[in-house]
Amino acid sequence: MLLANKATAKKIFFMSAFVSLLFVLGIVFTHSLQNTA
């Protein structure tokens, strides 16, 4: 039970980290597009 909870927590952590990384990349991408435009 504890092991499963640990794996779920790690999966949730990686998912949130991945989403925030995509979010930051999107902001940087749009910002660079606005700078070149």
Coordinates of N, CA and C in Angstrom, one line a residue:
M1 N 0.8 -1.2 0.0 CA 0.0 0.0 0.0 C 0.9 1.3 0.0
L2 N 1.9 1.3 0.9 CA 2.7 2.4 1.0 C 3.6 2.6 -0.3
L3 N 4.0 1.5 -0.9 CA 4.8 1.5 -2.1 C 4.0 2.1 -3.3
A4 N 2.7 1.6 -3.3 CA 1.8 2.1 -4.4 C 1.6 3.6 -4.2
N5 N 1.4 4.1 -3.0 CA 1.2 5.5 -2.8 C 2.4 6.3 -3.2
K6 N 3.6 5.7 -2.9 CA 4.8 6.4 -3.3 C 5.0 6.5 -4.8
A7 N 4.6 5.4 -5.5 CA 4.7 5.5 -7.0 C 3.7 6.5 -7.5
T8 N 2.5 6.5 -6.9 CA 1.4 7.5 -7.4 C 1.9 8.9 -7.2
A9 N 2.5 9.1 -6.0 CA 3.0 10.5 -5.7 C 4.1 10.9 -6.7
K10 N 5.0 9.9 -7.0 CA 6.1 10.2 -7.9 C 5.5 10.5 -9.3
K11 N 4.4 9.8 -9.7 CA 3.8 10.0 -11.0 C 3.2 11.3 -11.1
I12 N 2.5 11.7 -10.0 CA 1.8 13.0 -9.9 C 2.8 14.1 -10.0
F13 N 4.0 13.9 -9.3 CA 5.0 14.9 -9.2 C 5.6 15.1 -10.6
F14 N 5.9 14.0 -11.3 CA 6.5 14.1 -12.6 C 5.5 14.8 -13.6
M15 N 4.2 14.4 -13.5 CA 3.2 15.0 -14.4 C 3.1 16.5 -14.2
S16 N 3.1 17.0 -12.9 CA 3.0 18.4 -12.6 C 4.3 19.1 -13.1
A17 N 5.4 18.5 -12.9 CA 6.7 19.1 -13.3 C 6.7 19.2 -14.9
F18 N 6.2 18.2 -15.6 CA 6.1 18.2 -17.0 C 5.2 19.3 -17.5
V19 N 4.0 19.4 -16.9 CA 3.1 20.4 -17.3 C 3.6 21.8 -17.1
S20 N 4.3 22.0 -15.9 CA 4.9 23.4 -15.6 C 6.0 23.7 -16.6
L21 N 6.7 22.6 -17.0 CA 7.8 22.8 -18.0 C 7.3 23.3 -19.3
L22 N 6.2 22.6 -19.7 CA 5.5 22.9 -21.0 C 5.0 24.4 -20.9
F23 N 4.5 24.7 -19.8 CA 3.9 26.1 -19.6 C 5.0 27.1 -19.7
V24 N 6.1 26.9 -19.1 CA 7.3 27.8 -19.2 C 7.8 27.9 -20.6
L25 N 7.9 26.8 -21.2 CA 8.4 26.7 -22.6 C 7.4 27.5 -23.5
G26 N 6.1 27.4 -23.3 CA 5.1 28.1 -24.1 C 5.3 29.6 -23.9
I27 N 5.5 30.0 -22.6 CA 5.6 31.5 -22.3 C 6.9 32.0 -23.0
V28 N 8.0 31.3 -22.9 CA 9.2 31.7 -23.5 C 9.1 31.8 -25.1
F29 N 8.4 30.8 -25.6 CA 8.2 30.8 -27.1 C 7.4 32.0 -27.6
T30 N 6.3 32.3 -26.9 CA 5.4 33.4 -27.3 C 6.2 34.7 -27.1
H31 N 7.0 34.8 -26.0 CA 7.7 36.0 -25.7 C 8.7 36.3 -26.8
S32 N 9.4 35.2 -27.2 CA 10.4 35.4 -28.3 C 9.8 35.8 -29.6
L33 N 8.6 35.2 -29.8 CA 7.8 35.6 -31.1 C 7.4 37.0 -31.0
Q34 N 7.0 37.5 -29.9 CA 6.6 38.9 -29.8 C 7.9 39.8 -29.9
N35 N 9.0 39.4 -29.5 CA 10.2 40.2 -29.6 C 10.7 40.3 -31.0
T36 N 10.6 39.2 -31.8 CA 11.0 39.3 -33.2 C 10.0 40.0 -34.1
A37 N 8.7 39.9 -33.7 CA 7.7 40.5 -34.5 C 7.8 42.1 -34.5

